[in-house]
Coordinates of C-alpha atoms in Angstrom, one line a residue:
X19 CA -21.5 17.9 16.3
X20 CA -21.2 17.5 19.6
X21 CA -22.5 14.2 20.1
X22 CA -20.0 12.9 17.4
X23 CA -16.4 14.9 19.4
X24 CA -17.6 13.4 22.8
X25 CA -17.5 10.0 20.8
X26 CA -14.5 10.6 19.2
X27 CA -13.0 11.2 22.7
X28 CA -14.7 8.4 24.0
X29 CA -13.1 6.4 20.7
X30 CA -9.7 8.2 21.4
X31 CA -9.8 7.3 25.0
X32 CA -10.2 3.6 24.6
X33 CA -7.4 3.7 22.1
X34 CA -5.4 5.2 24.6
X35 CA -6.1 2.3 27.3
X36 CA -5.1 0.1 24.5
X37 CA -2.3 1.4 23.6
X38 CA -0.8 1.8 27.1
X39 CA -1.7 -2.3 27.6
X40 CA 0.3 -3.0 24.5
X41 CA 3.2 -0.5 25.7
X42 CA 3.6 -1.8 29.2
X43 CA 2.9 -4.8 28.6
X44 CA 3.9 -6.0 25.1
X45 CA 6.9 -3.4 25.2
X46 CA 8.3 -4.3 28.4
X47 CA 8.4 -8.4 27.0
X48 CA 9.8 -8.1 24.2
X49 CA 12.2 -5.4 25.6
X50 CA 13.4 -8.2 28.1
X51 CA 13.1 -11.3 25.9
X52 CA 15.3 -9.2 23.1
X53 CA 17.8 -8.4 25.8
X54 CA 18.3 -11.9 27.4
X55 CA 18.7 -13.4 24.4
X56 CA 20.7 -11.3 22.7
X57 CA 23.1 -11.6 26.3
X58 CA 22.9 -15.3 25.6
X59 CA 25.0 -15.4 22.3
X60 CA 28.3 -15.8 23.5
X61 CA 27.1 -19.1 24.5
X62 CA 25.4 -20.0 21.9
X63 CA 21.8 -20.6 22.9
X64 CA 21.0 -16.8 22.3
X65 CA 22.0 -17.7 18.6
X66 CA 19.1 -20.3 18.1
X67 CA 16.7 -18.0 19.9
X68 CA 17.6 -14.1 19.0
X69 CA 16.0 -14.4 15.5
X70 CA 12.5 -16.0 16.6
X71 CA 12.6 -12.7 19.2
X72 CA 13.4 -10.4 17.1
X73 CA 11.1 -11.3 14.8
X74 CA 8.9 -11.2 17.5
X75 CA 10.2 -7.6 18.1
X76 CA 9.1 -6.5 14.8
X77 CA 5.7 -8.0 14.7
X78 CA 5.1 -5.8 17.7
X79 CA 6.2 -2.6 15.8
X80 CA 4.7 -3.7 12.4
X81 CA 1.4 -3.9 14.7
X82 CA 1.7 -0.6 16.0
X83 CA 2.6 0.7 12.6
X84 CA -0.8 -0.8 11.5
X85 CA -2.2 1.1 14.4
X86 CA -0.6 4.2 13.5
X87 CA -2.4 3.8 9.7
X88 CA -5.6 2.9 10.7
X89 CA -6.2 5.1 14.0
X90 CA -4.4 8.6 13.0
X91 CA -3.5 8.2 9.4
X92 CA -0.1 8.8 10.6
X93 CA 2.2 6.5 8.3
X94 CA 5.5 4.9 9.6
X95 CA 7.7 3.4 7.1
X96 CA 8.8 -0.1 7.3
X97 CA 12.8 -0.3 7.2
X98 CA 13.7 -3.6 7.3
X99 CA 16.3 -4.9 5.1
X100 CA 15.2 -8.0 3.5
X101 CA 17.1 -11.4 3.6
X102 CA 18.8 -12.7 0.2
X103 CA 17.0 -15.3 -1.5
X104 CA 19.3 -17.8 -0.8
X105 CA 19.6 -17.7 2.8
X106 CA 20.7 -21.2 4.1
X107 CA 18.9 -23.6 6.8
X108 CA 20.1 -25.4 9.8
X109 CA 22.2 -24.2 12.4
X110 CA 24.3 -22.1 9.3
X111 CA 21.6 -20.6 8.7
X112 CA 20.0 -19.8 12.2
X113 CA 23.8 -18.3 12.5
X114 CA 23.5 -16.5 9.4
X115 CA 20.2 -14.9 9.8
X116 CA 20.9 -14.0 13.6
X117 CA 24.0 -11.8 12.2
X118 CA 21.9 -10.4 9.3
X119 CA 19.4 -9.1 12.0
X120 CA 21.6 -7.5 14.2
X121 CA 23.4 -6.1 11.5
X122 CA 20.5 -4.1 10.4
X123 CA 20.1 -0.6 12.1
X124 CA 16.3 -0.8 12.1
X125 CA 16.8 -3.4 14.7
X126 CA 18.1 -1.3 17.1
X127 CA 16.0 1.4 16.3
X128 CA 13.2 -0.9 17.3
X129 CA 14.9 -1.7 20.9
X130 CA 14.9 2.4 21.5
X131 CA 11.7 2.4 19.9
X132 CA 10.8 -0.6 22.9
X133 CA 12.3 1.4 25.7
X134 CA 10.5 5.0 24.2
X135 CA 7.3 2.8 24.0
X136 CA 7.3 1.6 27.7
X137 CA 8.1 5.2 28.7
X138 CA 7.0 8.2 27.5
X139 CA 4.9 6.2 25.1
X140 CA 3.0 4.6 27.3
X141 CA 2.2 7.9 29.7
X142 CA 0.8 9.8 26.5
X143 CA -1.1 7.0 25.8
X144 CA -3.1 6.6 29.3
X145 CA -4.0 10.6 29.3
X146 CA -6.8 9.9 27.2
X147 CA -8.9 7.5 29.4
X148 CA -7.6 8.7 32.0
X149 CA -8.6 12.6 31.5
X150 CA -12.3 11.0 30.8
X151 CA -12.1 8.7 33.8
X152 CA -11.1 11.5 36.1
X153 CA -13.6 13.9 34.6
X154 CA -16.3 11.4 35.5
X155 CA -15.1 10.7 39.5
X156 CA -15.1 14.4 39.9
X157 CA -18.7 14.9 39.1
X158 CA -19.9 11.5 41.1
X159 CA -17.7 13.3 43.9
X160 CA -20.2 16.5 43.5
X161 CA -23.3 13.7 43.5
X162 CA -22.4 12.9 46.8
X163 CA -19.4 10.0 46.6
X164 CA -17.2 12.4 48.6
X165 CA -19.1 11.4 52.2
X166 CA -17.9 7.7 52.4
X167 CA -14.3 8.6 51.1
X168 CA -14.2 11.7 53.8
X169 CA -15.7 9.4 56.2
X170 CA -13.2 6.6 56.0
X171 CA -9.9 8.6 55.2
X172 CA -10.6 11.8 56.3
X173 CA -10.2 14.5 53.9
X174 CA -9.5 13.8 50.0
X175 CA -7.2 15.4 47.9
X176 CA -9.1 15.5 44.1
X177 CA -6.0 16.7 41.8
X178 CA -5.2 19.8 44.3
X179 CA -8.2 20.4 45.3
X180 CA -9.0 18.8 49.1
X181 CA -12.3 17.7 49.2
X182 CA -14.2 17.4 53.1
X183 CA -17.4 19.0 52.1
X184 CA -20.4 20.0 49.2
X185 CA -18.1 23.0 48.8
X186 CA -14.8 21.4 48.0
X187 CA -16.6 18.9 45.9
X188 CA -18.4 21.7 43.6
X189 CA -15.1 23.2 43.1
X190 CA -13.7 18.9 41.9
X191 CA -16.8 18.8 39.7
X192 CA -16.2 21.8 38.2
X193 CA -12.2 20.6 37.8
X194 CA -13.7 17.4 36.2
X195 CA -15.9 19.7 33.6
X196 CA -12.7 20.8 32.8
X197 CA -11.0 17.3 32.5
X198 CA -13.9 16.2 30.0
X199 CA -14.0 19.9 28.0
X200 CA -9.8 18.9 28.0
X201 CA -10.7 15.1 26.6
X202 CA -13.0 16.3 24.1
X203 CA -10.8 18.5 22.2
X204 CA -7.0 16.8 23.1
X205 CA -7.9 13.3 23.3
X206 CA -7.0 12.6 19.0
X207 CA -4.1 14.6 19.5
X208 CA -2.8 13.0 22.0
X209 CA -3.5 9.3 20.3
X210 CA -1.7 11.5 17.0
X211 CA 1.6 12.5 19.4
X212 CA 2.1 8.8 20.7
X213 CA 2.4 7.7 17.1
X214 CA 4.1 10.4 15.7
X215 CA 6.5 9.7 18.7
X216 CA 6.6 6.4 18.0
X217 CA 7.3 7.2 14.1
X218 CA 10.2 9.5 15.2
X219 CA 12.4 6.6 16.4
X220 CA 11.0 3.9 14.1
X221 CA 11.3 5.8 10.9
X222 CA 14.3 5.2 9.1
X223 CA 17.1 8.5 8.7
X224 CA 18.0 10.3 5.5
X225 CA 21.1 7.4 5.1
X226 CA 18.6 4.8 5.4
X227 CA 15.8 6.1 3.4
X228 CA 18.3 7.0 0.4
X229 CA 19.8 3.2 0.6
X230 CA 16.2 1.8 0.4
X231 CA 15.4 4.3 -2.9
X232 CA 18.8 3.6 -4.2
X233 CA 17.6 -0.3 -4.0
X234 CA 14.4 0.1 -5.3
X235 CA 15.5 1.9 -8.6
X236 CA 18.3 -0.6 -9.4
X237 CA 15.4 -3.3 -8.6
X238 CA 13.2 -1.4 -10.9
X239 CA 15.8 -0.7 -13.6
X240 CA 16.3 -4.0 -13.8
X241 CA 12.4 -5.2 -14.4
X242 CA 12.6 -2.3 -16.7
X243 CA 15.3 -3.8 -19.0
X244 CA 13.6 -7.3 -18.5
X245 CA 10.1 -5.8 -20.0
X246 CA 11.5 -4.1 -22.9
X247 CA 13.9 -7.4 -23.7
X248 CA 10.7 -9.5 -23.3
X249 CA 8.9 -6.7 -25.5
X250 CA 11.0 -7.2 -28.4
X251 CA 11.1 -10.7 -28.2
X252 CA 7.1 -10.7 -28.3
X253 CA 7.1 -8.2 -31.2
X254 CA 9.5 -10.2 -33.2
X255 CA 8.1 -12.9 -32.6
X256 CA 4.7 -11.8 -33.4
X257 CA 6.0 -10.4 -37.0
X258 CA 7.7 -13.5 -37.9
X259 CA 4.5 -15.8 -37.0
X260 CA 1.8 -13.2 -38.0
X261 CA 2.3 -10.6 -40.5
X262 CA 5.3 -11.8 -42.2
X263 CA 4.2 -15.5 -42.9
X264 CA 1.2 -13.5 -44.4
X265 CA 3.1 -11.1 -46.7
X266 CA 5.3 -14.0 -47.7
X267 CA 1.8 -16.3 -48.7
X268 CA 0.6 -13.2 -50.4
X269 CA 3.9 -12.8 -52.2
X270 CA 4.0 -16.9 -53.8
X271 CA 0.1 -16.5 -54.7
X272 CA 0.7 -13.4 -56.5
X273 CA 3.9 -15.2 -58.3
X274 CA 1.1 -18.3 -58.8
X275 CA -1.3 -15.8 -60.3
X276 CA 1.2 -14.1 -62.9
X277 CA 1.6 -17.7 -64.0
X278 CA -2.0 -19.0 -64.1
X279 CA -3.9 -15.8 -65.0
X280 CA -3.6 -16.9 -69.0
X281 CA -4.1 -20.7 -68.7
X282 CA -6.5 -21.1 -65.8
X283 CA -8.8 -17.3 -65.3
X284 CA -10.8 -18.7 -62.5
X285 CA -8.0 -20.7 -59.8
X286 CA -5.8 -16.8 -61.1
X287 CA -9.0 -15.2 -59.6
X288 CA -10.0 -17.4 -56.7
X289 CA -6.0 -16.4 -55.7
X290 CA -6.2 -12.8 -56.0
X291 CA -9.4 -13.4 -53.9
X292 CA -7.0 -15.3 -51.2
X293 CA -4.4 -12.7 -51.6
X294 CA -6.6 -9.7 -50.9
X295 CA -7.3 -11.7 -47.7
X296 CA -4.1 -12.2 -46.5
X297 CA -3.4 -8.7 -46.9
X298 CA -6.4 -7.4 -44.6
X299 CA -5.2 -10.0 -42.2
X300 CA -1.6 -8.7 -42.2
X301 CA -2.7 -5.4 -42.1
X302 CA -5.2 -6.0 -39.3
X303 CA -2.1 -8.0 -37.2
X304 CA 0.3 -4.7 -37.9
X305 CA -2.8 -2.6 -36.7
X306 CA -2.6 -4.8 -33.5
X307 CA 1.3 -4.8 -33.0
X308 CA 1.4 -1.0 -33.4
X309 CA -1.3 -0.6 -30.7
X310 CA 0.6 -3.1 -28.4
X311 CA 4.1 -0.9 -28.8
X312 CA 2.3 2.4 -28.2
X313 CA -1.2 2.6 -29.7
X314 CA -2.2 6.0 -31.8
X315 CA -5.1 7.1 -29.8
X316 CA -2.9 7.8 -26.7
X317 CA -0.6 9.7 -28.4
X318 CA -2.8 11.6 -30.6
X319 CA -5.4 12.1 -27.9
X320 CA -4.7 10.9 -24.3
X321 CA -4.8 8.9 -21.8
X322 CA -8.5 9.3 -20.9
X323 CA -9.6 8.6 -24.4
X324 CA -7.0 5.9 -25.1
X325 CA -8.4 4.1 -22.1
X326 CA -12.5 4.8 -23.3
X327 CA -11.1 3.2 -26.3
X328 CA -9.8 0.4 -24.7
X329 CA -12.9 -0.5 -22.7
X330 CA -14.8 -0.1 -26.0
X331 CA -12.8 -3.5 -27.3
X332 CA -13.8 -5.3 -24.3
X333 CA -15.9 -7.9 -24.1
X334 CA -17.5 -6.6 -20.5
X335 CA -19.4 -3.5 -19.9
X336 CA -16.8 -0.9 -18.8
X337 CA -18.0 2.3 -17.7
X338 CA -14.8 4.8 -17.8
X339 CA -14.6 8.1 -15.7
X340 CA -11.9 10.5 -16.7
X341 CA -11.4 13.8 -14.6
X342 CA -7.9 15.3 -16.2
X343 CA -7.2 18.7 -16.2
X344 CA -4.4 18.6 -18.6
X345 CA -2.0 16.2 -20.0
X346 CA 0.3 13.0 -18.7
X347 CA 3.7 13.2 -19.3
X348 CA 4.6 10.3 -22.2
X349 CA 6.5 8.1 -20.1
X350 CA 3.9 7.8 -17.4
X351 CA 1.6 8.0 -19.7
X352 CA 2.3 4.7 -21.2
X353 CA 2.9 3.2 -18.2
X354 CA -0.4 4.0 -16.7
X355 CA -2.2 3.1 -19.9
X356 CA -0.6 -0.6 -20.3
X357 CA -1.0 -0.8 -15.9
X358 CA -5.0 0.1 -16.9
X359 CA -4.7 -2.4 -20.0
X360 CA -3.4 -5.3 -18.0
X361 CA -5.8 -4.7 -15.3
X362 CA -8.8 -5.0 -17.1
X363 CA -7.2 -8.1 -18.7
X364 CA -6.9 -9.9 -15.6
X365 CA -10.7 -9.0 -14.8
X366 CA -12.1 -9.7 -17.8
X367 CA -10.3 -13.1 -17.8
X368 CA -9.8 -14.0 -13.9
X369 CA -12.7 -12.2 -12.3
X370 CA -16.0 -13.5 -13.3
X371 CA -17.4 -10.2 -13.6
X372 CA -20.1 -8.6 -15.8
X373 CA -18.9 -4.8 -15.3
X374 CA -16.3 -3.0 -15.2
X375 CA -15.5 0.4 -13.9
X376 CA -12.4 3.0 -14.1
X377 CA -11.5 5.9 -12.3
X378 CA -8.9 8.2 -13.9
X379 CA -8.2 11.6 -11.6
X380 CA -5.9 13.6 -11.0
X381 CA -5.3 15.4 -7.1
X382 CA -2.1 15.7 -5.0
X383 CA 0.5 16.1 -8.0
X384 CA -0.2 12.2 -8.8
X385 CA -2.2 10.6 -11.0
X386 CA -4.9 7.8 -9.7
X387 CA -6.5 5.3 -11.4
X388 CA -9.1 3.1 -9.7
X389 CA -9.9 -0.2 -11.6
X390 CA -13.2 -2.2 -10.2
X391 CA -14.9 -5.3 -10.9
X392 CA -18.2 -7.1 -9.8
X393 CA -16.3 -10.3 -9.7
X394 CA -16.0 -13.1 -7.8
X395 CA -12.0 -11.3 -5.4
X396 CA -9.6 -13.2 -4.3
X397 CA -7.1 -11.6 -6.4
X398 CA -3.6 -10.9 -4.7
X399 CA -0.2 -9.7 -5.9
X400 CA 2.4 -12.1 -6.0
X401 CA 5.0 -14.0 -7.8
X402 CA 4.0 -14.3 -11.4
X403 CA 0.6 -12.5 -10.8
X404 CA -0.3 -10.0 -13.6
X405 CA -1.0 -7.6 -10.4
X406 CA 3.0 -8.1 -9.9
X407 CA 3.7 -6.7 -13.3
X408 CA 1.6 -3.9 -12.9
X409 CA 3.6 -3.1 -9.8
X410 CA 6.7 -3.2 -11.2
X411 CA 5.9 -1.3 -14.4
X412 CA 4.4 1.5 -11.8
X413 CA 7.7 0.7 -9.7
X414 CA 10.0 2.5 -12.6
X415 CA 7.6 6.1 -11.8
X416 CA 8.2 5.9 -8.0
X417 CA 4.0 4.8 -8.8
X418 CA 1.8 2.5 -6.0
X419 CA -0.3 -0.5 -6.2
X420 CA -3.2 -1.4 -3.6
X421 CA -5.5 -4.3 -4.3
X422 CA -8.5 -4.9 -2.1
X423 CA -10.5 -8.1 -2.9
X424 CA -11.7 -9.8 -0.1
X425 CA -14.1 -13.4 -1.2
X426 CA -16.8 -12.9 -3.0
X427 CA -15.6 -9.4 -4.2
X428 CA -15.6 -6.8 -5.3
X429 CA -12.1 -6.3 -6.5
X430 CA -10.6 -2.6 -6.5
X431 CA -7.0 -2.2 -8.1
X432 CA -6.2 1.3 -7.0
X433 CA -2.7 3.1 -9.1
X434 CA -1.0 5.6 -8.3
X435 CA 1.6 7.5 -9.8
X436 CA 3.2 11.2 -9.0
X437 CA 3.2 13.3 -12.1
X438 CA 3.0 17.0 -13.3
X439 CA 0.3 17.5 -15.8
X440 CA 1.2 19.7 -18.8

């Protein structure tokens, strides 16, 4: 126990030296670089160079956001408003995007966040190594270090302590005991409070944070209308090319037979034989389209055993774990049935894999599901990626998608979706 807190502060301390590097030295750059170029657009030139800096700017804060995940689990949103699809090039463009960017408020949210950073940012940041580092000279000043200092300077002043003898340097080791016993227990929380400083001038306010949901639900309602357009378009299209070409066939060969079954017994019989065919085929096709609108066993039973039902249809060996103590609402239901559906599609096709797992829990008032495959990775969400659908049908629930597949695999597509079980 103790051997793993005096790591952690040892961890927490080198954080901290690396942290204040980045603040006073990659804060107090950019700081500059932003502020002479953005002084240089009334001439012009800081036109061509302001968006190449302040994208610069946000790198740096995007990087100490990734810090601020990784190190503390302390999350800072990403504000920035993204630039429309048909942003022009050449000097219109460079003139165009330069306004967009200082238009946005989580621009200048990052220059405070650049001026907090080199400040009070960067003190908290240096307490950890430093607390460690002055722990340590206060017990080599008790192993006899304090002799050449007092020698050469005369008497020396250890915190508030003034050290000329073995007395005055007991009393600085013991202060350093008390540096280290400090460094053990605050060093995390002090790496915690420069990131959740830095979060309280990065993250954007309630105005902000209501424009961004505001823009993700009309995005979203839109992909919604999309998929249930395209949804009705597959379905009627299915019917016209499956089941009702079928029932039409069934219907001329039954008119055939009612004209043969006097004059020629055995073609009237080999008909009936096609006809009864054609009917289990149709049936079998309706059977299919009803489970691709919204299949029986997930309303009748649930998600947990619509989705052990699914796997069961595979052609891979799926192993399904369900840990549910209730019931899905409908809505999220579906989606997170068709999300599961479409995952296991893309591994069974795109994955190389020969098993198949899913997670399906429940913890935190959302639900997860955990899809994972032995494949080959590589997969990534992107434009026109089946991942990308799943996203945007979670999208309509507020839901999450996180896909880690790094070469050679395995692949893990993690859902997630907030929900009240019933």
């Amino acid at each position: 126990m103790k051997t793993t807190k005096a790591r952690d502060a040892v961890v927490a301390g080198a954080q901290g030296l690396a942290l204040a590097l980045m603040a006073l030295v990659g804060s107090i750059t950019a700081f500059v670089l932003a502020v002479v170029s953005i002084a240089l657009i009334p001439i012009g030139v800081g036109v061509l160079t302001t968006p190449a800096v302040l994208h610069l700017v946000r790198a740096h804060a995007n990087q100490r956001r990734l810090l601020a995940a990784q190190w503390s689990a302390v999350r800072i949103p990403v504000p920035y408003r993204p630039f429309p699809s048909d942003m022009r090039t050449g000097i219109t463009g460079q003139v165009e995007r330069c306004t967009l960017m200082l238009k946005d408020p989580a621009t200048w949210r990052d220059m405070q966040w650049l001026l907090v950073d080199m400040t009070a940012g960067a003190i908290v940041a240096i307490l950890p190594p430093a607390l460690i580092l002055e722990g340590i000279f206060g017990l080599l000043l008790l192993a006899g270090l304090w002799q050449p200092i007092v020698e050469a300077d005369g008497t020396y002043w250890y915190s508030f302590i003034p050290v000329d003898g073995w007395g005055t340097a007991g009393l600085a080791a013991l202060l350093g005991v008390v540096w280290i016993k400090v460094a053990l227990y605050g060093n995390q929380f002090l790496i915690r409070t420069h990131f959740r400083l830095a979060g309280s001038v990065l993250a954007p306010n309630r105005e902000v944070e209501l424009e961004q949901r505001i823009g993700r639900l009309t995005e979203t309602r839109h992909d919604a209308l999309d998929t249930s357009a395209a949804e009705l378009r597959r379905i009627e299209r299915d019917l016209h090319d499956g089941a009702q070409a079928r029932l039409v066939a069934m219907g001329m060969n039954l008119g055939t037979i009612e004209a043969l079954i006097e004059k020629d017994p055995a073609q009237a019989k080999e008909l009936i034989s096609k006809a009864r065919e054609s009917s289990a085929e149709a049936l079998t096709e309706l059977r299919d389209l009803v489970r691709g609108i919204h299949p029986p066993v997930l309303a009748e039973r649930g998600l947990g055993d619509a989705v052990k039902a699914l796997a069961l249809r595979l052609p891979v060996r799926t192993e399904v774990e369900v840990e549910l103590p209730g019931r899905v609402e409908a809505p999220v239901e579906s989606a997170a049935y068709f999300a599961v559906s479409e995952a296991l599609t893309n591994a069974v096709k795109h994955s190389g894999a020969d098993r198949l797992w899913v997670d399906v829990t429940y913890a935190d008032g959302s639900l997860r599901i955990a899809v994972t495959d032995n494949g080959k990775g590589g997969a990534m969400i992107g434009t026109g990626s089946g991942l990308s659908g799943i996203e945007r049908r979670l999208g309509t629930f507020d839901g999450v998608l996180a896909v880690s597949s790094p070469a050679g695999g395995p692949t893990m597509v993690t859902m997630e979706i907030p929900c009240a079980l019933s």
